[in-house]
CSV table of C-alpha atoms and ligand atoms in Angstrom, one decimal:
chain,number,residue,atom,x,y,z
U,1,MET,CA,0.0,0.0,0.0
U,2,LYS,CA,1.3,3.4,-0.9
U,3,SER,CA,2.1,5.5,2.2
U,4,VAL,CA,1.1,9.2,2.3
U,5,MET,CA,3.3,12.1,3.4
U,6,LYS,CA,2.6,13.1,7.0
U,7,SER,CA,4.0,15.3,9.7
U,8,VAL,CA,6.3,13.4,12.0
U,9,ILE,CA,8.0,14.4,15.2
U,10,THR,CA,11.6,13.5,14.7
U,11,GLY,CA,13.1,15.0,17.9
U,12,SER,CA,12.2,16.7,21.2
U,13,GLY,CA,14.0,18.6,24.0
U,14,ILE,CA,13.2,20.5,27.2
U,15,GLY,CA,14.4,23.6,28.9
U,16,ILE,CA,13.9,23.6,32.7
U,17,PRO,CA,15.3,26.2,35.1
U,18,LYS,CA,17.5,25.1,38.0
U,19,ASN,CA,15.5,26.4,41.0
U,20,VAL,CA,13.3,23.7,42.6
U,21,VAL,CA,10.6,25.3,44.6
U,22,THR,CA,8.8,22.9,46.9
U,23,ASN,CA,5.4,23.5,48.4
U,24,ASP,CA,7.1,24.0,51.8
U,25,LYS,CA,9.0,26.9,50.3
U,26,LEU,CA,5.8,28.6,49.3
U,27,ALA,CA,4.2,27.8,52.7
U,28,ARG,CA,7.0,29.9,54.2
U,29,ILE,CA,5.7,33.1,52.5
U,30,MET,CA,1.9,32.5,52.4
U,31,ASP,CA,-0.8,30.6,54.2
U,32,THR,CA,-0.7,27.3,52.4
U,33,SER,CA,0.6,23.9,53.1
U,34,ASP,CA,2.2,21.0,51.3
U,35,GLU,CA,-0.8,18.9,52.3
U,36,TRP,CA,-3.3,21.3,50.7
U,37,ILE,CA,-1.4,21.7,47.5
U,38,ARG,CA,-0.8,18.0,47.0
U,39,ALA,CA,-4.4,17.1,47.8
U,40,ARG,CA,-6.0,19.8,45.6
U,41,SER,CA,-3.6,19.7,42.7
U,42,GLY,CA,-1.1,16.8,42.9
U,43,ILE,CA,1.8,19.3,42.7
U,44,GLU,CA,4.8,18.6,44.9
U,45,GLN,CA,7.3,21.1,43.5
U,46,ARG,CA,7.8,23.4,40.5
U,47,TYR,CA,10.9,25.1,38.9
U,48,TYR,CA,11.4,28.8,38.9
U,49,ALA,CA,13.5,30.7,36.4
U,50,ASP,CA,16.5,32.8,37.7
U,51,PRO,CA,16.0,36.6,37.5
U,52,GLY,CA,16.5,37.5,33.9
U,53,GLN,CA,15.9,34.0,32.6
U,54,SER,CA,13.1,34.3,30.1
U,55,SER,CA,10.7,32.0,28.1
U,56,SER,CA,13.0,32.5,25.1
U,57,ASP,CA,16.0,31.3,27.1
U,58,LEU,CA,14.2,28.1,28.2
U,59,GLY,CA,12.8,27.7,24.6
U,60,VAL,CA,16.3,27.9,23.1
U,61,ILE,CA,17.6,25.2,25.5
U,62,ALA,CA,14.6,23.0,24.5
U,63,ALA,CA,15.0,23.8,20.8
U,64,GLU,CA,18.7,22.9,20.8
U,65,GLY,CA,17.9,19.6,22.4
U,66,ALA,CA,15.1,18.9,19.9
U,67,LEU,CA,17.4,19.7,16.9
U,68,GLN,CA,20.1,17.4,18.3
U,69,ALA,CA,17.6,14.6,18.9
U,70,ALA,CA,16.3,15.0,15.3
U,71,GLY,CA,19.8,15.0,13.9
U,72,ARG,CA,19.1,18.3,12.3
U,73,THR,CA,21.1,21.6,12.0
U,74,HIS,CA,19.7,25.1,12.1
U,75,ASP,CA,19.9,25.3,8.3
U,76,ASP,CA,17.5,22.3,8.0
U,77,ILE,CA,14.7,24.2,9.6
U,78,ASP,CA,12.2,25.9,7.2
U,79,ALA,CA,9.9,27.7,9.8
U,80,LEU,CA,9.7,28.3,13.5
U,81,ILE,CA,6.7,28.5,15.8
U,82,PHE,CA,6.8,29.8,19.4
U,83,ALA,CA,3.8,29.3,21.6
U,84,THR,CA,3.8,31.3,24.8
U,85,MET,CA,1.7,33.7,26.8
U,86,SER,CA,4.8,35.1,28.5
U,87,PRO,CA,7.1,36.4,25.7
U,88,ASP,CA,10.3,38.4,26.5
U,89,TYR,CA,8.7,41.6,25.2
U,90,PHE,CA,5.2,43.0,24.9
U,91,PHE,CA,6.1,43.0,21.2
U,92,PRO,CA,7.6,41.5,19.1
U,93,GLY,CA,7.0,37.9,20.1
U,94,ASN,CA,9.7,35.3,20.9
U,95,GLY,CA,10.1,34.2,17.2
U,96,PRO,CA,12.6,36.8,16.2
U,97,VAL,CA,14.3,36.6,19.7
U,98,VAL,CA,15.0,32.9,19.2
U,99,GLN,CA,16.0,33.4,15.5
U,100,ALA,CA,18.7,35.8,16.7
U,101,LYS,CA,19.8,33.9,19.8
U,102,MET,CA,20.1,30.6,18.0
U,103,GLY,CA,21.7,32.2,15.0
U,104,PHE,CA,19.2,31.1,12.4
U,105,ARG,CA,19.5,32.6,8.9
U,106,GLU,CA,17.3,35.6,8.0
U,107,ALA,CA,15.3,33.6,5.5
U,108,LEU,CA,13.4,31.9,8.3
U,109,PRO,CA,9.7,32.7,8.9
U,110,THR,CA,8.8,32.8,12.6
U,111,PHE,CA,5.3,32.5,13.9
U,112,ASP,CA,4.3,33.7,17.3
U,113,ILE,CA,1.1,32.2,18.8
U,114,ARG,CA,-0.5,32.3,22.2
U,115,GLN,CA,-3.5,30.2,23.2
U,116,GLN,CA,-2.0,29.9,26.7
U,117,CYS,CA,-2.4,26.3,28.0
U,118,SER,CA,-3.6,25.1,24.6
U,119,GLY,CA,-0.7,26.9,22.9
U,120,PHE,CA,1.4,23.8,22.1
U,121,LEU,CA,-1.7,21.9,20.9
U,122,TYR,CA,-2.5,24.7,18.5
U,123,GLY,CA,1.1,24.9,17.5
U,124,LEU,CA,1.1,21.2,16.6
U,125,ASP,CA,-1.9,21.8,14.4
U,126,LEU,CA,-0.2,24.8,12.7
U,127,ALA,CA,3.0,22.9,12.2
U,128,ASP,CA,1.1,20.0,10.6
U,129,SER,CA,-0.9,22.5,8.4
U,130,LEU,CA,2.3,24.3,7.2
U,131,ILE,CA,3.9,20.9,6.4
U,132,ARG,CA,0.8,19.5,4.7
U,133,SER,CA,0.5,22.6,2.6
U,134,GLY,CA,3.8,21.6,1.0
U,135,LYS,CA,5.4,25.0,1.7
U,136,TYR,CA,7.7,23.9,4.6
U,137,ALA,CA,9.2,20.5,5.2
U,138,ARG,CA,10.7,21.0,8.6
U,139,VAL,CA,9.2,23.1,11.4
U,140,LEU,CA,10.7,23.8,14.8
U,141,LEU,CA,7.9,24.2,17.4
U,142,ILE,CA,8.6,25.6,20.8
U,143,GLY,CA,6.1,25.9,23.7
U,144,GLY,CA,7.0,27.3,27.1
U,145,ASP,CA,6.2,29.9,29.7
U,146,VAL,CA,7.7,31.7,32.7
U,147,HIS,CA,5.1,32.5,35.3
U,148,THR,CA,7.4,33.9,37.9
U,149,PRO,CA,7.3,37.5,36.4
U,150,PHE,CA,3.5,37.4,37.0
U,151,MET,CA,4.2,36.9,40.7
U,152,PRO,CA,4.7,40.0,42.8
U,153,TRP,CA,8.3,39.3,43.4
U,154,LYS,CA,8.4,41.3,46.6
U,155,ASN,CA,7.0,40.3,50.0
U,156,GLY,CA,9.7,37.7,50.5
U,157,TRP,CA,9.4,35.9,47.1
U,158,ASP,CA,13.3,35.9,46.8
U,159,THR,CA,13.3,33.2,49.6
U,160,THR,CA,11.8,30.7,47.2
U,161,ILE,CA,14.9,30.7,45.0
U,162,GLY,CA,17.4,31.2,47.8
U,163,LEU,CA,18.2,34.8,47.1
U,164,GLU,CA,17.0,35.8,50.5
U,165,ASP,CA,16.5,34.0,53.8
U,166,ARG,CA,14.1,35.6,56.2
U,167,GLU,CA,10.6,35.2,57.6
U,168,VAL,CA,7.9,37.4,56.0
U,169,THR,CA,5.9,40.0,58.0
U,170,ASP,CA,2.2,39.5,58.7
U,171,GLU,CA,1.4,42.1,56.0
U,172,GLU,CA,3.6,40.4,53.4
U,173,ARG,CA,2.1,37.0,54.2
U,174,GLU,CA,-1.4,38.4,53.8
U,175,ARG,CA,-0.6,39.9,50.4
U,176,ASN,CA,0.9,36.6,49.2
U,177,THR,CA,-2.1,34.6,50.6
U,178,ASN,CA,-4.5,36.7,48.5
U,179,ILE,CA,-3.1,35.1,45.4
U,180,ARG,CA,-2.4,31.6,46.8
U,181,ASP,CA,-5.1,29.9,44.8
U,182,ARG,CA,-3.2,30.7,41.6
U,183,VAL,CA,0.5,31.0,42.3
U,184,VAL,CA,0.8,27.5,43.8
U,185,LEU,CA,-0.3,25.9,40.6
U,186,PHE,CA,2.3,27.3,38.2
U,187,GLY,CA,6.0,26.7,37.3
U,188,ASP,CA,8.4,27.7,34.6
U,189,GLY,CA,9.5,25.4,31.7
U,190,ALA,CA,9.6,24.9,28.0
U,191,GLY,CA,9.7,22.0,25.5
U,192,ALA,CA,10.3,21.8,21.8
U,193,VAL,CA,9.8,19.4,18.9
U,194,VAL,CA,11.0,19.2,15.3
U,195,VAL,CA,8.2,18.3,13.0
U,196,GLU,CA,9.1,17.0,9.5
U,197,ALA,CA,7.3,15.9,6.3
U,198,MET,CA,7.8,12.2,6.0
U,199,ASN,CA,6.5,9.2,4.1
U,200,ASP,CA,7.0,6.6,6.7
U,201,GLY,CA,4.0,4.2,6.8
U,202,ASP,CA,1.5,5.1,9.4
U,203,ARG,CA,3.7,7.5,11.3
U,204,GLY,CA,2.6,11.0,11.7
U,205,PHE,CA,-0.3,13.3,12.6
U,206,LEU,CA,-3.7,12.0,11.8
U,207,THR,CA,-6.1,14.8,12.7
U,208,SER,CA,-7.0,17.4,15.3
U,209,LYS,CA,-10.1,19.2,16.6
U,210,LEU,CA,-9.6,22.7,18.0
U,211,TYR,CA,-12.1,24.9,19.7
U,212,THR,CA,-12.6,28.5,21.1
U,213,ASN,CA,-15.2,30.0,23.3
U,214,GLY,CA,-14.4,33.7,24.0
U,215,SER,CA,-17.5,34.1,26.2
U,216,GLY,CA,-15.4,32.4,28.8
U,217,ILE,CA,-12.5,34.9,28.8
U,218,GLU,CA,-13.1,36.0,32.3
U,219,ALA,CA,-12.6,32.5,33.7
U,220,LEU,CA,-8.9,33.0,33.3
U,221,TYR,CA,-7.4,36.3,32.1
U,222,THR,CA,-5.4,39.4,33.0
U,223,ARG,CA,-7.6,42.3,33.7
U,224,GLY,CA,-5.0,45.0,33.5
U,225,VAL,CA,-2.6,45.9,30.6
U,226,GLY,CA,-4.2,45.8,27.2
U,227,PHE,CA,-4.9,48.0,24.3
U,228,ARG,CA,-8.6,48.4,25.0
U,229,LEU,CA,-7.4,50.6,27.9
U,230,ARG,CA,-6.0,54.1,27.5
U,231,PRO,CA,-3.2,54.2,28.4
U,232,PHE,CA,-2.6,50.5,28.1
U,233,VAL,CA,-0.9,50.3,31.5
U,234,THR,CA,-1.1,52.5,34.6
U,235,HIS,CA,0.5,52.7,38.0
U,236,GLN,CA,-2.9,52.2,39.4
U,237,GLN,CA,-3.3,48.8,37.7
U,238,ILE,CA,0.0,47.7,39.1
U,239,ASP,CA,-0.9,48.9,42.6
U,240,ASP,CA,-4.3,47.2,42.4
U,241,GLY,CA,-2.8,43.9,41.3
U,242,ASP,CA,-4.6,44.0,38.0
U,243,ILE,CA,-1.6,42.7,36.3
U,244,ILE,CA,-1.9,39.4,38.2
U,245,PRO,CA,-4.2,36.9,36.3
U,246,ASP,CA,-7.7,36.4,37.6
U,247,MET,CA,-8.9,32.8,37.7
U,248,ASP,CA,-12.2,31.3,38.5
U,249,GLY,CA,-10.6,28.0,39.4
U,250,ARG,CA,-13.9,26.1,39.8
U,251,GLU,CA,-15.1,27.2,36.4
U,252,VAL,CA,-11.9,26.3,34.7
U,253,PHE,CA,-11.9,22.9,36.5
U,254,ARG,CA,-15.5,22.3,35.3
U,255,GLN,CA,-14.8,23.3,31.7
U,256,ALA,CA,-11.7,21.1,31.6
U,257,LEU,CA,-13.5,18.1,32.8
U,258,SER,CA,-16.3,18.4,30.2
U,259,LYS,CA,-14.5,19.8,27.2
U,260,MET,CA,-11.3,17.7,27.0
U,261,PRO,CA,-13.1,14.3,27.1
U,262,GLU,CA,-15.5,15.5,24.5
U,263,ALA,CA,-12.7,16.7,22.2
U,264,VAL,CA,-10.8,13.4,22.6
U,265,ARG,CA,-14.0,11.4,21.6
U,266,THR,CA,-14.6,13.7,18.7
U,267,VAL,CA,-11.1,13.6,17.3
U,268,CYS,CA,-11.1,9.8,17.6
U,269,ALA,CA,-14.4,9.5,15.8
U,270,SER,CA,-13.2,11.8,13.0
U,271,ALA,CA,-10.2,9.5,12.5
U,272,GLY,CA,-12.4,6.4,12.4
U,273,LEU,CA,-10.9,5.3,15.7
U,274,SER,CA,-12.3,4.9,19.2
U,275,VAL,CA,-11.0,6.0,22.6
U,276,PRO,CA,-9.7,2.5,23.7
U,277,ASP,CA,-7.4,2.6,20.6
U,278,ILE,CA,-5.4,5.4,22.3
U,279,ASP,CA,-2.1,4.0,23.8
U,280,VAL,CA,-0.9,7.2,25.4
U,281,LEU,CA,-3.1,10.2,26.3
U,282,LEU,CA,-1.1,13.3,27.0
U,283,ILE,CA,-3.3,15.7,29.0
U,284,HIS,CA,-2.3,19.3,29.7
U,285,GLN,CA,-0.8,19.3,33.2
U,286,ALA,CA,-3.0,21.8,35.1
U,287,ASN,CA,-4.2,19.7,38.1
U,288,MET,CA,-3.9,16.0,38.9
U,289,ARG,CA,-7.6,15.9,39.8
U,290,ILE,CA,-8.4,17.2,36.3
U,291,ILE,CA,-6.0,14.6,34.7
U,292,ASP,CA,-7.6,11.7,36.8
U,293,GLY,CA,-11.1,13.0,36.0
U,294,VAL,CA,-10.6,13.2,32.2
U,295,ALA,CA,-8.9,9.7,32.2
U,296,LYS,CA,-11.8,8.2,34.2
U,297,GLN,CA,-14.4,9.7,31.9
U,298,LEU,CA,-12.6,8.2,28.9
U,299,GLY,CA,-12.1,4.8,30.6
U,300,LEU,CA,-8.3,4.9,30.2
U,301,GLY,CA,-6.2,3.4,33.0
U,302,PRO,CA,-3.3,5.2,34.6
U,303,ASP,CA,-0.8,3.1,32.6
U,304,ARG,CA,-2.0,5.0,29.5
U,305,VAL,CA,-2.2,8.5,31.0
U,306,PRO,CA,1.2,9.7,32.1
U,307,HIS,CA,1.7,12.8,34.2
U,308,ASN,CA,4.5,14.9,35.6
U,309,ILE,CA,2.5,17.7,37.2
U,310,GLU,CA,3.9,16.6,40.6
U,311,ARG,CA,7.4,17.8,39.5
U,312,TYR,CA,6.7,20.7,37.2
U,313,ALA,CA,3.3,22.1,38.1
U,314,ASN,CA,1.5,23.9,35.2
U,315,THR,CA,4.0,25.3,32.7
U,316,THR,CA,1.2,26.4,30.4
U,317,ALA,CA,2.5,26.0,26.8
U,318,GLY,CA,5.3,23.9,28.2
U,319,THR,CA,3.4,21.0,29.7
U,320,LEU,CA,2.6,18.9,26.6
U,321,PRO,CA,6.1,19.0,25.0
U,322,ILE,CA,7.8,18.4,28.3
U,323,LEU,CA,5.6,15.4,29.0
U,324,TYR,CA,5.9,14.1,25.4
U,325,HIS,CA,9.7,14.4,25.7
U,326,GLU,CA,9.8,12.4,29.0
U,327,CYS,CA,7.6,9.7,27.6
U,328,VAL,CA,9.7,9.3,24.4
U,329,THR,CA,12.9,9.3,26.4
U,330,ASP,CA,11.8,6.7,29.0
U,331,GLY,CA,10.1,4.5,26.4
U,332,ARG,CA,6.5,5.0,27.5
U,333,ILE,CA,5.9,6.3,23.9
U,334,LYS,CA,7.1,3.6,21.4
U,335,PRO,CA,7.0,3.6,17.6
U,336,GLY,CA,3.6,2.6,16.4
U,337,MET,CA,1.7,3.8,19.4
U,338,LEU,CA,-1.4,6.0,19.0
U,339,VAL,CA,-0.8,9.2,21.0
U,340,CYS,CA,-3.5,11.7,21.8
U,341,PHE,CA,-2.7,15.3,22.9
U,342,THR,CA,-5.4,17.3,24.7
U,343,ALA,CA,-5.5,20.6,26.4
U,344,LEU,CA,-7.8,23.4,27.7
U,345,GLY,CA,-6.9,26.8,28.9
U,346,SER,CA,-7.5,30.5,28.9
U,347,GLY,CA,-9.5,31.8,26.0
U,348,LEU,CA,-11.1,29.5,26.4
U,349,HIS,CA,-9.2,27.4,23.9
U,350,TRP,CA,-9.2,23.6,23.9
U,351,GLY,CA,-9.0,20.6,21.6
U,352,ALA,CA,-7.3,17.3,20.9
U,353,ALA,CA,-4.9,15.9,18.3
U,354,LEU,CA,-4.1,12.3,17.3
U,355,TYR,CA,-0.6,11.2,16.4
U,356,ARG,CA,0.9,7.8,15.4
U,357,ALA,CA,4.4,7.6,16.9
J,401,ACO,N1,-3.6,26.9,50.1
J,401,ACO,C1,-4.4,26.7,51.0
J,401,ACO,N2,-5.8,27.0,50.9
J,401,ACO,C2,-6.1,27.5,49.7
J,401,ACO,C3,-5.2,27.7,48.6
J,401,ACO,C4,-3.9,27.4,48.8
J,401,ACO,N3,-2.9,27.5,47.9
J,401,ACO,N4,-5.9,28.2,47.6
J,401,ACO,C5,-7.2,28.3,48.0
J,401,ACO,N5,-7.4,27.9,49.2
J,401,ACO,C6,-8.5,27.8,50.1
J,401,ACO,C7,-9.6,28.7,49.6
J,401,ACO,O1,-9.4,30.0,50.1
J,401,ACO,C8,-10.9,28.0,50.1
J,401,ACO,O2,-11.0,28.4,51.5
J,401,ACO,P1,-12.5,28.7,52.1
J,401,ACO,O3,-13.2,27.4,51.9
J,401,ACO,O4,-12.1,29.0,53.5
J,401,ACO,O5,-13.0,29.9,51.3
J,401,ACO,C9,-10.5,26.6,50.1
J,401,ACO,O6,-9.1,26.5,50.0
J,401,ACO,C10,-11.2,25.8,49.0
J,401,ACO,O7,-11.0,26.5,47.8
J,401,ACO,P2,-11.6,26.1,46.4
J,401,ACO,O8,-11.4,27.1,45.4
J,401,ACO,O9,-13.0,25.5,46.7
J,401,ACO,O10,-10.7,24.8,46.1
J,401,ACO,P3,-10.8,23.8,44.9
J,401,ACO,O11,-10.9,22.5,45.4
J,401,ACO,O12,-11.8,24.3,43.9
J,401,ACO,O13,-9.3,23.9,44.3
J,401,ACO,C11,-8.1,24.9,42.5
J,401,ACO,C12,-8.9,25.1,43.8
J,401,ACO,C13,-6.8,24.0,42.8
J,401,ACO,C14,-7.6,26.3,42.0
J,401,ACO,C15,-8.9,24.2,41.5
J,401,ACO,O14,-10.2,24.8,41.3
J,401,ACO,C16,-8.3,24.1,40.1
J,401,ACO,O15,-7.3,23.5,39.9
J,401,ACO,N6,-8.9,24.6,39.1
J,401,ACO,C17,-8.4,24.6,37.7
J,401,ACO,C18,-7.4,25.7,37.6
J,401,ACO,C19,-6.5,25.5,36.3
J,401,ACO,O16,-6.5,24.5,35.8
J,401,ACO,N7,-5.9,26.6,35.9
J,401,ACO,C20,-5.1,26.7,34.8
J,401,ACO,C21,-5.8,26.6,33.6
J,401,ACO,S1,-4.8,26.5,32.2
J,401,ACO,C22,-4.3,28.0,31.6
J,401,ACO,O17,-4.8,28.4,30.5
J,401,ACO,C23,-3.2,28.9,32.2
């Protein structure tokens, strides 16, 4: 039987900062506990970037690893996509930053996309579409975020990465506690993959289903800083904490539990497959209870639903490529396996994609 050209992941890599921040370190500066964070989210620790270490820095480390794993040089890459909600600059995006840092030639189109926690999933679909169009044969896709700059980074935050060693005042503790429902969930990290046009039997992307519902924007968004405002940022917004994301945790939780299983079922049906055909389901790592709930609804056992949220927390656009990389590296994803990626996040954006490894 004649095989068809598909988009195949030929290499992956990750970029993780060095600072391990345990739940106990956060409990030192706010009213929370290791017990609460583990029970409500499954998170045991996360990594924080060093001051000055950005999403592009982590992305570059991940990208170099992915190129090496794919056996490709910079000149082999036809296009670059960077998915992040935390670019180095308000504009431009991380595409040109990475092009310069990695020393790519000028004749390299770079695409910057957002879609927050669904950023990598959307990036996979874009990479696959660019390749299937016949215009580009090899695409480097990077997904990653640094959440630490969202955090107030005063009130004793330096103690989390060992730059300071002191007890916080009652007032500082209270301020940090006001944002505890969000900050404990996030960490910094990036992953990258090289996606190539290949004619290799069944290997490659099968199909994807992507969704958007903007009526849910306020479930998870940043109220301050935006061009609907005049001026787009004020001292007042900063003082009022409007630059820290707002999150209706219960609403996001509810949406994640209903939309991701639905997207997985739909994408399987559109490929003429069924959910039990999935060998490995890679779910965006936002909360262990969401991961368990989605797996349960789909009837997939823990052996088919890997997770690493306990070590990294939610790295937004980084979770799926980091998890994919770990599963390929330790053999949980083997050639021939049917892999399903699914995510839901701010926007709301969500969806699922099927890939034959
Ligand atoms: N430590 C201790 N107590 C806390 C903490 C904390 N870090 N955070 C909240 N609490 C308290 C609350 O104040 C509340 O106290 P009260 O009952 O006295 O008012 C209590 O714990 C229970 O709070 P709930 O909000 O009911 O806790 P819930 O079980 O819903 O868990 C959580 C909260 C973890 C945020 C959960 O709703 C969740 O994970 N939602 C999904 C969030 C998510 O996935 N976000 C990322 C989306 S992806 C993206 O696009 C970036």
